[in-house]
Structure formats: structure tokens, C-alpha cells
Amino acid sequence: MIFAFINAFSQTAPATYYDGTAGLSGIALKNKLNEIITNGHQAKTYNGLWTAYQTTDRDYFYENDGTILDIYSEKPNGPDPYNYTIVVNQCGNYTTEGNCYNREHIVPQSLFAEASPMVADVNFIRATDGKVNGMRSNYPFGKVGTTSFTSLNGSKLGTSISPGYSGIVFEPIDEFKGDVARMILYFVTRYQNQLGNFTSANGTGDMLGTSAFPGLQTWELNQLLTWHAQDPVSAAEISRNAATYAYQQNKNPFIDHPEFVELIWGAPVVDNQAPTAATNLAANNPTSNSIALSWSAATDNIGVASYDIYANGTLKTTVAGTLTSTIVTNLSSSTTYNFYIIAKDAAGNSSPISNTATETTLAGQPGGNTSCGTEDFSGISTASGTGYATQTWTNNNITWTATDARTDETINGKAITLRIGNLTSSTISGGIQSLTLKTQLKYGSAAGVLNVQINGVQVGTIPYTSDKNTSTTTTIDNINVSGDIVIKIINPITSTSGSRVAIDDLSWTCFNNTLGAIETSKDKPNFTIYPNPVKNNELFIKGENVSKISKAQIYDMSGKLIETITNPFKISNKINLKGLAKGNYILKTDNFSTKFIVD
């Protein structure tokens, strides 16, 4: 059936197509392939891709039903989550997976300013689900550590753990990793003489190189060489290559001759050595919903790509291999957690577990008032620059998605600029009492407001002024929503030429009316602090067996440890606060935790 399909729809390339490549390697072979696949290439129109897909992107290999073969939804070992009928289901509008199929440039068209012939070269433009195409956006391909989005077939978006790159990447499933690699290798061979222009005009997108050889940034080249070796050429690729030749009179040489990859760029490094275990793991600085961790780095023969962090045996988060500290959030109050970490390299080799570190979260507060979370936008990728697109990143175990947003403007470090889009969080525990946000108008001339929704209900607005040189910080109080929440900040402007607003320094305090009282006692309920608010830098305590308390810790409301005092009441029943600044604090001892105010 495969051969019948090819013969019915394709014109076979001549047997002499690769003449002149024998005995060549390195840049000489790459140059010759560039000549071969450039000569005879018939440039097509962007709309012509819909026609190409009628022969290039049909499934006669998995379900074998002639539907669209979509690398972002195809499940090789089971039923697909949805199927697309050719032509009938082409996009179109989409909001979720399964709405329609789109034209996915494996090398983003923003990198070459949507110019011809690149914009319509079917050799690297696949028919894929519109929603997943949008989520992939213009991010490079790589190995994902912390995942912010997963398609229904398991393709992932998230933080890179590919050695040498820590930005946001997109990772296809194993079945199509080699397909993606060979398409990108085709691109940097076919258009090798234009790479410098792509770079100077639009930026490399953290993937392309600036010269014909090697044509890719080192980290991306190493990742693609590994995928090429791990996922050999398939019958589906061979069929597609033949149909592509019939359509536009050139081919992907790395499908016909996969050995060309190693001849040009060399063999990938095979890594079978696991990292060593991380050591000296320590847990400290607890708040009511977070605990800080630090450790001594693991080592690896090539490099540690990531650390998986476990709390009470459950994977809580994954952080980049360059880090040796993090804050684990979304924890329960007054709960003891045992932490350990496992280091991994890019090949997936896992270290032994680290030592175990134990810490207990602080007690919660009725009605909230402690800092539940912050977002400083430091995790966003600035690859998109001036372009407006969907941006996704993960920070402190919360995934943020900004639609119709750009990343090049700043307020206090990185910021996200909304045009007619919105910023939405993943689900956050702990409720919300108040929300604070900094805004600054970047484009347009009129003052206005951003709408703030919690769980889909508007709870207030955040203003911005018409002065582009001034930022405004605003707090919405008394939101008072308990339980799980989703934060959404919306620019209600409907015109793309209207006010475009940068936002930064987002923070919120928690609210949970099911939590226990601020003062808790392990042994006796009759501990009292006074005066409250504190006067003259002296805080007193009254209760039984006060002198036996072995440790007192003072935290600010963000959870930062200010001071630790050993045997604080052995001599007297007071603590000297030594000029602590005005504000709200938490005192934690062996027996209780309580809030106090310095006046």
C-alpha cells in the first residue's frame, strides 16, 4: 500500500540526484548538498501547503486511514486522541486540541521574516494541530525538565534540560524526534547561505547559527544529532520525502542518506554514565506554604541537566542542573516534609538519591495575610523579542501563559507586555486575600486599567497612567477567595494599536478560612506574647515551661528567615528585637507559631 501510494502521487527523483557527493565530508559535503537541493527547487505559495498536505502528510502508517499524520497528536501504540480529515478540518479558528490542523514551521517563520521560499517549503513545514502549534510558538526544540504544557500525545513545552541551554523548549515524542532533527538539518543546509541575514534581521531564536557551518547553535546541534541517532528514518518519512519531491522538486537528503549527518557534523556523544548524587541537602526558611532547599552540586561526565525534587516521596518539581537551591511551594501548613533530590543528565541517566532533609511548614493564618507567591517574570524567554505571541514559562512550580504578548520591554528586570491578550496562572493552592501588581504603559497614549479575575470572576482593576516613563504599583485588597485559585490579568483593549501595557512584580497574599488559628501549641495552649504591637524593641512571652524552649526563629511575611535564637528564654522571658524595622513578622518556637507586629 505504501508503494502504491507513492507511485500514485509522486514523481520519483532521478537516480543521479546525489551524484557528486561520494567521498565528501564536513562542509564540502554540506556545500554539495546545498547545491543539489537548491537547484530545481520550485518555490510554492504559502496557501499551496494545504494542497501539498494532500499527499505529504497522510497517515498510511499508523491508523492507515488517510487522515492527517500529525506528529503532535499521533499515538504510535494506541488510538489517537483525535483525527483530521484532509481539507475538511484545516484551520480555521481553534481554542483547544482537536479543533483543526495548521501549518507548523519546524523552524519558526519569524526567524526569516516569513520570506519566500522558506515560508512555503514543505520539507520542514508539517500539518499539525492548531492549538499545539500555537503552544509550541517559536520556541526551539530540546529536552524538557519542568513541564508547562503537554499535548494529548505527550509532546511537551517547558524549561530546557538540554546541556547548554536553560530557556523554554518544545519536545516531541520519541517517535518523531528524529523527524524533527532531520527537518531542521535540512533547513540549515538548504538555506545555509542566508543564515547570517536571518540572524541579523530577526535573531537566531536560540537555535540557528550565524554561518553555513555548522549552521546551528552548539547546544541545539548536539541535541538534534542525538535525536537523529536515537530515532532512525521511518517509512513515513521516506514516503513524505518522495511526495515532497513530486510537489516542489527537491528532497531532504538526510532522509535518503542518514549517514550524511555523521559525515557532516560527526557522531553524537553516547552517554551511559549517571551523575553522582547531590550532597549536603538542607531545608530551611519555612513559611506556611513553602520551604527553601539548598545542596552541593552533583557531577557528571558531560553535565547535570536537571534535579528532580521529592517531598515525602512525591515528585514536587524539577529544576535546571545549573541550580543548587530552590524554593518548594504549594505545601500544606503545619506539615513536616522529608526532601531528597535525584540528579539527571540529558541522556536521562539518574543519580542515586541525595541525603534526606527535614523541615516543617509554619502554621497558617485565618483570613490570610502571609505572602503566598510572587512572579518577577525572570523565567520568560526573550527570544520572541518585539513579536506578539503566546508566551509560556514556569516559576516556583506555577505555570504562566501570556497570550498576544511580547517579552522585550522591561520595568524592574524582565516584564511581559500585553497587547489584546491576558496573563493566566495554573492552579495555585492557598487562596488569595490581596494582589499587588506593577504596570507601565509602553505603547499607545491613553491611560486605562487591566482587569483582574480570580477563578473567572472579576475582583478588581489595576490602573496604568499615560506617562510611559512612570510605573504604577497597585494592590487590590479583600479579594478573600479560599482554596485553589487561578489568577488571570486581562488587557481589555480590543485594538492591536491600542494601549500595550507591561506588567511586573506580581505578588499575592494567601487566604484560607479553613486554616487553624495563628497561634498553635504542641504541648500547652497557654503561651502569650505581649505587647503586640511591639514597643521599644522588646517582645515578652508568658506561659508554662518557657525556659525550656530550645529555639526561636523570626521570619518576615515573605518567609525570609531574619534571625535564629538558641535558648531564647533561658535567662529571661523577653527577646530583644534589635531595631527590627516596622512591619509584620512571625515568631516560630518549639511549641508554637504566632504573628506579631513591630510598631
Coordinates of N, CA, C and O in Angstrom, one line a residue, residues 352-516:
P352 N 22.0 8.3 42.2 CA 21.4 7.8 43.4 C 20.7 9.0 44.1 O 21.0 10.2 43.8
I353 N 19.9 8.7 45.1 CA 19.2 9.8 45.8 C 20.2 10.5 46.7 O 21.1 9.9 47.2
S354 N 19.9 11.7 47.0 CA 20.7 12.5 47.9 C 20.4 12.1 49.4 O 19.5 11.3 49.6
N355 N 21.0 12.8 50.3 CA 20.6 12.7 51.7 C 19.2 13.3 51.8 O 18.7 14.0 51.0
T356 N 18.6 13.0 53.0 CA 17.2 13.5 53.2 C 17.3 14.7 54.2 O 18.1 14.7 55.1
A357 N 16.6 15.7 53.8 CA 16.5 16.9 54.7 C 15.0 17.1 55.1 O 14.1 16.9 54.4
T358 N 14.8 17.5 56.4 CA 13.5 17.6 57.0 C 13.2 19.0 57.5 O 14.1 19.6 58.1
E359 N 12.1 19.5 57.3 CA 11.6 20.8 57.8 C 10.1 20.8 57.9 O 9.4 20.0 57.2
T360 N 9.6 21.6 58.7 CA 8.1 21.8 59.0 C 7.7 23.1 58.6 O 8.3 24.2 58.9
T361 N 6.6 23.2 57.8 CA 6.0 24.5 57.4 C 5.4 25.2 58.6 O 5.0 24.5 59.6
L362 N 5.3 26.5 58.5 CA 4.6 27.3 59.6 C 3.1 27.1 59.6 O 2.5 26.6 58.6
A363 N 2.5 27.5 60.7 CA 1.1 27.4 60.8 C 0.5 28.5 59.9 O 1.0 29.5 59.6
G364 N -0.7 28.2 59.4 CA -1.4 29.1 58.5 C -2.1 30.2 59.3 O -2.1 30.2 60.6
Q365 N -2.8 31.1 58.6 CA -3.5 32.2 59.3 C -4.9 32.3 58.9 O -5.2 32.1 57.7
P366 N -5.8 32.6 59.8 CA -7.2 32.8 59.4 C -7.3 34.0 58.5 O -6.9 35.1 58.9
G367 N -8.0 33.9 57.4 CA -8.2 35.1 56.6 C -6.9 35.5 55.8 O -6.9 36.4 55.1
G368 N -5.8 34.8 56.0 CA -4.6 35.1 55.2 C -3.8 36.2 55.8 O -3.8 36.5 57.0
N369 N -3.0 36.8 54.9 CA -2.1 37.9 55.2 C -0.7 37.6 55.1 O 0.2 38.4 55.2
T370 N -0.3 36.3 54.8 CA 1.0 35.9 54.5 C 1.2 35.9 53.0 O 0.3 35.7 52.3
S371 N 2.5 36.2 52.6 CA 2.8 36.1 51.2 C 2.7 34.7 50.7 O 3.4 33.8 51.1
C372 N 1.8 34.5 49.7 CA 1.6 33.2 49.1 C 2.5 33.0 47.9 O 3.0 31.9 47.7
G373 N 2.8 34.0 47.2 CA 3.6 33.8 46.0 C 4.0 35.1 45.3 O 3.4 36.2 45.6
T374 N 5.0 35.0 44.5 CA 5.4 36.2 43.7 C 5.8 35.7 42.3 O 6.1 34.5 42.1
E375 N 5.7 36.6 41.4 CA 6.2 36.3 40.0 C 6.9 37.6 39.5 O 6.3 38.6 39.4
D376 N 8.2 37.4 39.2 CA 9.0 38.5 38.7 C 9.3 38.4 37.2 O 10.1 39.2 36.7
F377 N 8.8 37.4 36.6 CA 8.9 37.2 35.1 C 10.3 37.0 34.7 O 10.6 37.0 33.5
S378 N 11.2 36.6 35.6 CA 12.6 36.3 35.2 C 12.7 35.0 34.4 O 13.7 34.8 33.7
G379 N 11.6 34.2 34.4 CA 11.7 32.9 33.7 C 11.2 32.9 32.3 O 11.3 31.9 31.6
I380 N 10.8 34.1 31.8 CA 10.3 34.2 30.4 C 11.5 34.2 29.5 O 12.6 34.6 29.8
S381 N 11.3 33.6 28.3 CA 12.3 33.7 27.2 C 12.1 34.9 26.4 O 10.9 35.3 26.1
T382 N 13.2 35.6 26.1 CA 13.0 36.9 25.4 C 13.3 36.6 23.9 O 13.5 37.5 23.1
A383 N 13.2 35.3 23.5 CA 13.5 35.0 22.1 C 12.6 35.7 21.1 O 12.9 36.0 20.0
S384 N 11.3 35.8 21.5 CA 10.3 36.4 20.6 C 10.5 37.9 20.4 O 10.0 38.5 19.4
G385 N 11.2 38.6 21.3 CA 11.6 40.0 21.1 C 10.4 40.8 20.9 O 9.5 40.9 21.7
T386 N 10.3 41.5 19.8 CA 9.3 42.5 19.5 C 8.0 41.9 19.0 O 7.0 42.6 18.9
G387 N 8.0 40.6 18.7 CA 6.8 40.0 18.2 C 5.8 39.6 19.3 O 6.2 39.3 20.4
Y388 N 4.5 39.7 19.0 CA 3.5 39.3 19.9 C 3.0 37.9 19.6 O 2.7 37.5 18.5
A389 N 3.1 37.1 20.7 CA 2.8 35.7 20.5 C 2.4 35.1 21.9 O 2.3 35.9 22.9
T390 N 2.1 33.9 22.0 CA 1.8 33.2 23.2 C 3.1 32.8 23.9 O 4.0 32.2 23.3
Q391 N 3.3 33.3 25.2 CA 4.5 33.0 25.9 C 4.1 32.1 27.1 O 3.1 32.4 27.8
T392 N 4.9 31.1 27.4 CA 4.6 30.2 28.5 C 5.9 29.9 29.2 O 7.0 29.7 28.6
W393 N 5.9 30.0 30.6 CA 7.0 29.7 31.4 C 6.6 29.1 32.7 O 5.4 29.3 33.1
T394 N 7.5 28.6 33.5 CA 7.2 28.0 34.8 C 8.1 28.6 35.8 O 9.4 28.6 35.6
N395 N 7.6 29.0 37.0 CA 8.4 29.6 38.0 C 7.8 29.2 39.4 O 6.6 29.3 39.5
N396 N 8.6 28.7 40.3 CA 8.1 28.3 41.6 C 6.9 27.4 41.5 O 5.9 27.4 42.2
N397 N 7.0 26.5 40.5 CA 6.0 25.4 40.4 C 4.7 25.9 39.9 O 3.7 25.2 40.0
I398 N 4.6 27.1 39.4 CA 3.4 27.7 38.8 C 3.7 28.0 37.3 O 4.7 28.6 37.0
T399 N 2.8 27.5 36.4 CA 3.0 27.8 35.0 C 2.1 29.0 34.6 O 1.0 29.1 35.0
W400 N 2.8 29.9 33.9 CA 2.1 31.1 33.4 C 2.0 31.1 31.9 O 3.0 30.8 31.2
T401 N 0.9 31.5 31.4 CA 0.7 31.7 30.0 C 0.2 33.1 29.6 O -0.8 33.5 30.2
A402 N 0.9 33.8 28.8 CA 0.6 35.1 28.4 C 0.2 35.1 26.9 O 1.1 34.6 26.1
T403 N -1.0 35.5 26.5 CA -1.4 35.5 25.1 C -1.2 36.9 24.5 O -1.3 37.9 25.2
D404 N -0.9 36.9 23.2 CA -0.7 38.1 22.5 C 0.3 39.1 23.3 O -0.1 40.2 23.6
A405 N 1.4 38.6 23.6 CA 2.3 39.3 24.5 C 3.8 39.3 23.9 O 4.1 38.4 23.1
R406 N 4.5 40.3 24.3 CA 5.9 40.5 23.8 C 6.8 40.5 25.1 O 6.3 40.8 26.2
T407 N 8.1 40.2 24.9 CA 9.0 40.0 26.0 C 10.2 41.0 26.1 O 11.0 40.8 27.0
D408 N 10.3 41.9 25.2 CA 11.5 42.7 25.1 C 11.4 44.0 26.0 O 12.5 44.6 26.2
E409 N 10.3 44.4 26.5 CA 10.2 45.5 27.3 C 10.5 45.2 28.8 O 10.2 44.0 29.2
T410 N 10.9 46.1 29.6 CA 11.3 45.9 31.0 C 10.7 47.0 31.9 O 10.4 48.1 31.5
I411 N 10.5 46.6 33.1 CA 10.2 47.6 34.2 C 11.2 47.5 35.3 O 12.1 48.3 35.5
N412 N 11.2 46.3 36.0 CA 12.2 46.0 37.0 C 12.8 44.7 36.6 O 12.4 43.6 37.2
G413 N 13.8 44.7 35.7 CA 14.2 43.4 35.1 C 13.3 43.0 34.0 O 12.7 43.9 33.3
K414 N 13.0 41.8 33.8 CA 12.1 41.3 32.8 C 10.7 41.7 33.1 O 10.3 41.8 34.2
A415 N 9.9 41.8 32.0 CA 8.4 42.1 32.2 C 7.7 41.4 31.0 O 8.3 41.0 30.0
I416 N 6.4 41.3 31.1 CA 5.6 40.8 30.0 C 4.7 42.0 29.6 O 4.1 42.7 30.4
T417 N 4.6 42.2 28.3 CA 3.8 43.3 27.7 C 2.5 42.7 27.0 O 2.7 41.9 26.0
L418 N 1.3 43.1 27.5 CA 0.1 42.6 26.9 C -0.4 43.6 25.9 O -0.5 44.8 26.1
R419 N -0.8 43.0 24.7 CA -1.5 43.9 23.7 C -3.0 43.7 23.8 O -3.7 44.5 24.5
I420 N -3.6 42.7 23.2 CA -5.0 42.4 23.5 C -5.2 41.0 24.1 O -6.2 40.4 24.0
G421 N -4.1 40.7 24.9 CA -4.1 39.3 25.5 C -4.3 39.4 27.0 O -4.8 40.3 27.6
N422 N -3.9 38.3 27.6 CA -4.0 38.1 29.1 C -2.9 37.3 29.6 O -2.3 36.5 28.9
L423 N -2.7 37.4 30.9 CA -1.8 36.5 31.6 C -2.6 35.6 32.6 O -3.4 36.1 33.4
T424 N -2.3 34.3 32.5 CA -3.1 33.3 33.3 C -2.2 32.4 34.0 O -1.2 31.9 33.4
S425 N -2.4 32.1 35.2 CA -1.7 31.1 36.0 C -2.2 29.7 35.9 O -3.4 29.6 35.5
S426 N -1.4 28.7 36.3 CA -2.0 27.4 36.5 C -2.7 27.5 37.9 O -2.7 28.5 38.5
T427 N -3.2 26.3 38.3 CA -4.0 26.3 39.6 C -3.0 26.5 40.8 O -1.9 25.8 40.8
I428 N -3.3 27.4 41.7 CA -2.5 27.7 42.8 C -3.3 27.4 44.1 O -4.4 27.8 44.2
S429 N -2.6 26.8 45.1 CA -3.3 26.5 46.3 C -3.1 27.6 47.3 O -2.2 28.4 47.1
G430 N -3.9 27.7 48.4 CA -3.7 28.6 49.4 C -4.6 29.8 49.4 O -4.6 30.7 50.3
G431 N -5.4 29.9 48.4 CA -6.4 31.1 48.3 C -5.7 32.4 48.1 O -4.5 32.5 47.9
I432 N -6.4 33.5 48.1 CA -5.9 34.8 47.8 C -6.7 35.8 48.6 O -7.9 35.8 48.6
Q433 N -6.0 36.7 49.3 CA -6.6 37.8 50.0 C -6.4 39.1 49.3 O -7.3 39.9 49.1
S434 N -5.1 39.4 48.9 CA -4.8 40.6 48.2 C -3.9 40.3 47.0 O -3.2 39.3 47.0
L435 N -3.8 41.2 46.0 CA -2.9 41.0 44.9 C -2.3 42.4 44.6 O -3.0 43.4 44.6
T436 N -1.0 42.4 44.3 CA -0.2 43.6 44.0 C 0.4 43.4 42.7 O 1.0 42.4 42.4
L437 N 0.4 44.5 41.9 CA 1.0 44.4 40.5 C 1.6 45.8 40.1 O 1.0 46.8 40.4
K438 N 2.7 45.8 39.4 CA 3.3 47.0 38.9 C 3.0 47.1 37.4 O 3.1 46.1 36.6
T439 N 2.5 48.2 36.9 CA 2.2 48.4 35.5 C 2.9 49.6 34.9 O 3.3 50.6 35.6
Q440 N 3.1 49.6 33.6 CA 3.7 50.7 32.9 C 3.3 50.7 31.4 O 3.5 49.7 30.7
L441 N 2.7 51.8 30.9 CA 2.3 51.9 29.5 C 3.6 51.9 28.6 O 4.5 52.7 28.9
K442 N 3.6 51.1 27.6 CA 4.8 51.0 26.7 C 4.4 51.5 25.3 O 5.3 52.2 24.7
Y443 N 3.2 51.3 24.8 CA 2.8 51.7 23.5 C 1.4 52.2 23.6 O 0.6 51.7 24.3
G444 N 1.1 53.2 22.8 CA -0.2 53.9 22.9 C -0.1 55.2 23.7 O 1.0 55.5 24.2
S445 N -1.2 55.9 23.9 CA -1.1 57.1 24.6 C -2.1 57.3 25.7 O -2.1 58.3 26.4
A446 N -3.0 56.4 25.9 CA -4.1 56.6 26.8 C -3.9 55.8 28.1 O -3.5 54.7 28.1
A447 N -4.3 56.4 29.2 CA -4.4 55.7 30.5 C -5.5 54.7 30.5 O -6.4 54.8 29.6
G448 N -5.5 53.7 31.3 CA -6.6 52.7 31.4 C -6.4 51.8 32.5 O -5.7 52.1 33.5
V449 N -7.0 50.6 32.5 CA -6.9 49.6 33.5 C -6.8 48.2 32.9 O -7.2 48.0 31.8
L450 N -6.2 47.3 33.7 CA -6.2 45.9 33.5 C -7.3 45.3 34.4 O -7.4 45.7 35.5
N451 N -8.0 44.3 33.9 CA -9.0 43.6 34.7 C -8.3 42.4 35.4 O -7.5 41.7 34.8
V452 N -8.7 42.2 36.6 CA -8.1 41.0 37.4 C -9.3 40.1 37.7 O -10.3 40.5 38.3
Q453 N -9.1 38.8 37.3 CA -10.1 37.8 37.6 C -9.5 36.7 38.5 O -8.3 36.3 38.3
I454 N -10.3 36.2 39.4 CA -9.9 35.0 40.2 C -10.9 33.9 39.9 O -12.1 34.2 40.1
N455 N -10.5 32.8 39.4 CA -11.4 31.7 39.0 C -12.5 32.2 38.1 O -13.7 31.8 38.2
G456 N -12.1 33.1 37.2 CA -13.1 33.5 36.2 C -14.0 34.7 36.6 O -14.8 35.1 35.8
V457 N -13.9 35.1 37.8 CA -14.7 36.2 38.4 C -13.9 37.5 38.6 O -12.8 37.4 39.2
Q458 N -14.3 38.6 38.0 CA -13.6 39.8 38.1 C -13.6 40.3 39.6 O -14.7 40.5 40.2
V459 N -12.4 40.6 40.1 CA -12.3 41.1 41.5 C -11.8 42.5 41.7 O -11.7 43.0 42.8
G460 N -11.4 43.1 40.6 CA -10.9 44.5 40.6 C -10.2 44.8 39.4 O -10.1 44.1 38.4
T461 N -9.6 46.0 39.4 CA -8.8 46.5 38.2 C -7.5 47.1 38.7 O -7.4 47.5 39.8
I462 N -6.5 47.1 37.8 CA -5.2 47.6 38.0 C -5.0 48.8 37.1 O -5.0 48.6 35.8
P463 N -4.8 50.0 37.5 CA -4.7 51.1 36.6 C -3.3 51.3 36.1 O -2.3 50.8 36.6
Y464 N -3.1 52.0 34.9 CA -1.9 52.4 34.4 C -2.1 53.9 33.9 O -3.1 54.2 33.4
T465 N -1.0 54.7 34.0 CA -1.1 56.1 33.6 C -0.7 56.2 32.1 O -0.1 55.3 31.5
S466 N -0.9 57.4 31.6 CA -0.5 57.7 30.2 C 1.0 58.0 30.1 O 1.5 58.2 29.0
D467 N 1.7 58.2 31.2 CA 3.1 58.5 31.3 C 3.9 57.3 31.1 O 4.0 56.4 31.9
K468 N 4.6 57.2 29.9 CA 5.4 56.0 29.6 C 6.7 55.9 30.4 O 7.3 54.8 30.3
N469 N 7.0 56.9 31.1 CA 8.2 56.9 31.9 C 8.0 56.5 33.4 O 8.9 56.5 34.2
T470 N 6.7 56.3 33.7 CA 6.4 56.1 35.1 C 5.6 54.7 35.3 O 4.7 54.4 34.6
S471 N 6.1 53.9 36.3 CA 5.4 52.7 36.6 C 4.5 52.9 37.8 O 4.8 53.8 38.6
T472 N 3.4 52.2 37.9 CA 2.5 52.3 39.0 C 2.3 51.0 39.7 O 2.1 49.9 39.0
T473 N 2.4 51.0 41.0 CA 2.1 49.8 41.8 C 0.8 49.9 42.5 O 0.5 50.9 43.2
T474 N 0.0 48.9 42.3 CA -1.4 48.9 42.8 C -1.7 47.6 43.6 O -1.3 46.5 43.1
T475 N -2.4 47.7 44.7 CA -2.8 46.5 45.5 C -4.4 46.4 45.5 O -5.0 47.4 45.8
I476 N -4.9 45.3 45.2 CA -6.3 45.0 45.3 C -6.5 44.2 46.6 O -6.0 43.1 46.8
D477 N -7.2 44.8 47.6 CA -7.4 44.2 48.9 C -8.7 43.5 49.0 O -9.6 43.7 48.2
N478 N -8.8 42.6 50.0 CA -10.1 42.0 50.4 C -10.7 41.2 49.2 O -11.9 41.2 49.0
I479 N -9.8 40.5 48.5 CA -10.3 39.5 47.5 C -11.0 38.3 48.2 O -12.1 37.9 47.8
N480 N -10.3 37.8 49.1 CA -10.8 36.8 50.1 C -11.4 35.6 49.4 O -12.6 35.3 49.6
V481 N -10.7 34.9 48.6 CA -11.1 33.6 47.9 C -10.2 32.5 48.5 O -9.0 32.6 48.4
S482 N -10.8 31.5 49.1 CA -10.0 30.4 49.6 C -9.9 29.2 48.7 O -10.6 29.2 47.6
G483 N -9.1 28.3 49.0 CA -8.9 27.0 48.2 C -8.0 27.3 47.0 O -7.2 28.2 47.0
D484 N -8.2 26.4 46.0 CA -7.4 26.6 44.8 C -7.9 27.8 43.9 O -9.1 28.0 43.8
I485 N -7.0 28.5 43.4 CA -7.3 29.6 42.6 C -6.6 29.6 41.3 O -5.5 29.0 41.1
V486 N -7.1 30.4 40.3 CA -6.4 30.7 39.0 C -6.4 32.2 38.9 O -7.5 32.8 38.9
I487 N -5.3 32.8 38.7 CA -5.2 34.3 38.6 C -5.1 34.6 37.1 O -4.4 34.0 36.3
K488 N -5.9 35.6 36.7 CA -6.0 36.0 35.3 C -6.0 37.5 35.2 O -6.8 38.2 35.8
I489 N -5.0 38.1 34.5 CA -4.9 39.5 34.3 C -5.1 39.8 32.8 O -4.4 39.3 32.0
I490 N -6.1 40.7 32.5 CA -6.6 40.9 31.2 C -6.4 42.3 30.7 O -6.8 43.2 31.4
N491 N -5.9 42.5 29.5 CA -5.9 43.8 28.9 C -7.2 43.9 28.1 O -7.3 43.2 27.0
P492 N -8.2 44.7 28.5 CA -9.5 44.6 27.8 C -9.5 45.4 26.4 O -10.5 45.4 25.8
I493 N -8.3 46.0 26.1 CA -8.3 46.7 24.8 C -8.6 45.7 23.6 O -8.1 44.6 23.6
T494 N -9.3 46.1 22.7 CA -9.7 45.2 21.6 C -8.9 45.5 20.3 O -9.0 44.7 19.3
S495 N -8.2 46.6 20.2 CA -7.5 47.0 19.0 C -6.0 46.8 19.2 O -5.4 47.1 20.3
T496 N -5.3 46.2 18.2 CA -3.9 45.9 18.3 C -3.1 47.2 18.3 O -1.9 47.1 18.7
S497 N -3.7 48.3 18.0 CA -3.0 49.6 18.0 C -3.3 50.4 19.3 O -2.8 51.5 19.4
G498 N -4.0 49.8 20.2 CA -4.4 50.4 21.4 C -3.2 50.4 22.5 O -2.1 50.1 22.1
S499 N -3.6 50.6 23.7 CA -2.6 50.6 24.8 C -2.0 49.3 25.0 O -2.7 48.3 25.2
R500 N -0.7 49.2 25.0 CA 0.0 47.9 25.3 C 0.8 48.1 26.6 O 1.7 49.0 26.6
V501 N 0.5 47.3 27.6 CA 0.9 47.5 28.9 C 1.9 46.5 29.4 O 1.6 45.3 29.3
A502 N 3.0 46.9 30.0 CA 3.9 46.0 30.6 C 3.6 45.8 32.1 O 3.1 46.7 32.7
I503 N 3.7 44.5 32.6 CA 3.4 44.2 34.0 C 4.6 43.5 34.6 O 5.3 42.8 33.9
D504 N 4.8 43.8 35.9 CA 6.0 43.2 36.6 C 5.6 43.2 38.1 O 4.6 43.7 38.5
D505 N 6.5 42.5 38.8 CA 6.4 42.4 40.3 C 5.0 42.1 40.8 O 4.4 42.8 41.6
L506 N 4.5 40.9 40.3 CA 3.2 40.4 40.7 C 3.4 39.6 42.0 O 4.3 38.8 42.2
S507 N 2.5 39.9 43.0 CA 2.6 39.1 44.3 C 1.2 39.1 44.8 O 0.3 39.8 44.5
W508 N 1.0 38.1 45.7 CA -0.4 37.9 46.3 C -0.2 37.3 47.7 O 0.8 36.6 48.0
T509 N -1.2 37.7 48.6 CA -1.2 37.1 49.9 C -2.3 36.0 50.0 O -3.2 36.0 49.2
C510 N -2.1 35.1 50.9 CA -3.0 33.9 50.9 C -4.2 34.2 51.7 O -4.3 35.1 52.6
F511 N -5.2 33.4 51.5 CA -6.5 33.4 52.2 C -7.1 32.0 52.3 O -7.3 31.4 51.3
N512 N -7.2 31.5 53.5 CA -7.8 30.2 53.7 C -8.5 30.2 55.0 O -8.0 30.0 56.0
N513 N -9.9 30.3 54.9 CA -10.6 30.4 56.1 C -10.8 29.0 56.8 O -11.6 28.9 57.7
T514 N -10.2 28.0 56.2 CA -10.3 26.7 56.9 C -9.0 26.4 57.7 O -9.0 25.3 58.4
L515 N -8.0 27.3 57.7 CA -6.8 27.1 58.4 C -7.0 27.3 59.9 O -7.9 28.1 60.3
G516 N -6.2 26.8 60.7 CA -6.2 27.0 62.1 C -5.8 28.3 62.6 O -5.4 29.2 61.8

